[in-house]
Amino acid sequence: MTQTIDTKTVKHVANLVRLGISEEEAQTFSGQFSSIIDYFNMLNEVDTENVVPASDIANAENVLREDVVKPSMDREEFLKNAPQSERGYVKVPTVLGDE
């Protein structure tokens, strides 16, 4: 079963994540996304009748270290090194606009 992702959907998703894309890019991505979905749909055809579900085949354990509180840069020192600060916070340029 072929499922097509149209350019309108591609442009909508791009807009949601604040990416500007051209019509040509939307057409390219439309074809690529449709192919990806076709590959995933192929998995529905695989016979898994006698396959035992496995949630962790490697028996991996959490190998992360314990959290340890360590001294860090003083707040004032940090703000002094920031390009701009305001009321005790680092000020950065607006990313998404006034929406």
GROMACS .gro file of C-alpha atoms in nm:
model
   99
    1MET     CA    1   0.000   0.000   0.000
    2THR     CA    2   0.156   0.326  -0.113
    3GLN     CA    3   0.088   0.630   0.101
    4THR     CA    4   0.171   0.968  -0.050
    5ILE     CA    5   0.276   1.268   0.156
    6ASP     CA    6   0.178   1.572  -0.049
    7THR     CA    7   0.374   1.898  -0.066
    8LYS     CA    8   0.103   2.077   0.133
    9THR     CA    9   0.167   1.843   0.427
   10VAL     CA   10   0.544   1.883   0.392
   11LYS     CA   11   0.510   2.263   0.396
   12HIS     CA   12   0.279   2.246   0.698
   13VAL     CA   13   0.526   2.036   0.897
   14ALA     CA   14   0.814   2.262   0.790
   15ASN     CA   15   0.617   2.562   0.913
   16LEU     CA   16   0.549   2.394   1.249
   17VAL     CA   17   0.922   2.353   1.307
   18ARG     CA   18   0.996   2.698   1.167
   19LEU     CA   19   1.186   2.580   0.858
   20GLY     CA   20   1.159   2.776   0.538
   21ILE     CA   21   1.160   2.544   0.237
   22SER     CA   22   1.120   2.610  -0.134
   23GLU     CA   23   0.861   2.447  -0.360
   24GLU     CA   24   1.138   2.233  -0.509
   25GLU     CA   25   1.246   2.114  -0.163
   26ALA     CA   26   0.884   2.040  -0.069
   27GLN     CA   27   0.850   1.820  -0.378
   28THR     CA   28   1.177   1.641  -0.303
   29PHE     CA   29   1.082   1.581   0.061
   30SER     CA   30   0.734   1.468  -0.041
   31GLY     CA   31   0.883   1.185  -0.246
   32GLN     CA   32   1.139   1.097   0.020
   33PHE     CA   33   0.883   1.090   0.302
   34SER     CA   34   0.648   0.877   0.093
   35SER     CA   35   0.930   0.627   0.030
   36ILE     CA   36   1.013   0.612   0.400
   37ILE     CA   37   0.651   0.539   0.489
   38ASP     CA   38   0.641   0.267   0.221
   39TYR     CA   39   0.944   0.101   0.386
   40PHE     CA   40   0.772   0.108   0.725
   41ASN     CA   41   0.454  -0.035   0.574
   42MET     CA   42   0.658  -0.330   0.447
   43LEU     CA   43   0.709  -0.427   0.813
   44ASN     CA   44   0.334  -0.493   0.839
   45GLU     CA   45   0.381  -0.777   0.591
   46VAL     CA   46   0.644  -0.958   0.801
   47ASP     CA   47   0.515  -1.277   0.964
   48THR     CA   48   0.578  -1.239   1.337
   49GLU     CA   49   0.343  -1.519   1.444
   50ASN     CA   50   0.614  -1.731   1.613
   51VAL     CA   51   0.846  -1.451   1.719
   52VAL     CA   52   0.888  -1.402   2.093
   53PRO     CA   53   0.867  -1.034   2.191
   54ALA     CA   54   1.193  -0.898   2.331
   55SER     CA   55   1.216  -0.571   2.518
   56ASP     CA   56   1.589  -0.585   2.594
   57ILE     CA   57   1.793  -0.839   2.402
   58ALA     CA   58   2.128  -0.712   2.532
   59ASN     CA   59   2.041  -0.723   2.904
   60ALA     CA   60   2.203  -0.382   2.932
   61GLU     CA   61   2.233  -0.214   3.268
   62ASN     CA   62   2.237   0.154   3.345
   63VAL     CA   63   2.604   0.246   3.313
   64LEU     CA   64   2.568   0.615   3.390
   65ARG     CA   65   2.760   0.761   3.678
   66GLU     CA   66   2.590   0.896   3.987
   67ASP     CA   67   2.510   1.266   3.985
   68VAL     CA   68   2.768   1.456   4.184
   69VAL     CA   69   2.740   1.820   4.287
   70LYS     CA   70   3.059   2.003   4.190
   71PRO     CA   71   3.159   2.365   4.221
   72SER     CA   72   3.078   2.565   3.911
   73MET     CA   73   3.128   2.917   3.782
   74ASP     CA   74   2.990   3.187   4.008
   75ARG     CA   75   2.664   3.340   3.876
   76GLU     CA   76   2.810   3.691   3.860
   77GLU     CA   77   3.120   3.561   3.680
   78PHE     CA   78   2.898   3.378   3.433
   79LEU     CA   79   2.683   3.686   3.363
   80LYS     CA   80   2.996   3.899   3.328
   81ASN     CA   81   3.111   3.667   3.047
   82ALA     CA   82   2.775   3.667   2.866
   83PRO     CA   83   2.742   3.903   2.567
   84GLN     CA   84   2.420   4.047   2.715
   85SER     CA   85   2.233   3.999   3.040
   86GLU     CA   86   1.921   4.145   3.191
   87ARG     CA   87   1.788   4.114   3.549
   88GLY     CA   88   2.020   3.823   3.629
   89TYR     CA   89   1.955   3.625   3.310
   90VAL     CA   90   2.150   3.582   2.988
   91LYS     CA   91   1.972   3.772   2.711
   92VAL     CA   92   1.964   3.605   2.368
   93PRO     CA   93   1.820   3.717   2.033
   94THR     CA   94   1.454   3.639   1.961
   95VAL     CA   95   1.425   3.314   1.768
   96LEU     CA   96   1.056   3.267   1.690
   97GLY     CA   97   0.925   3.622   1.673
   98ASP     CA   98   0.623   3.772   1.844
   99GLU     CA   99   0.383   3.482   1.781
   0.00000   0.00000   0.00000
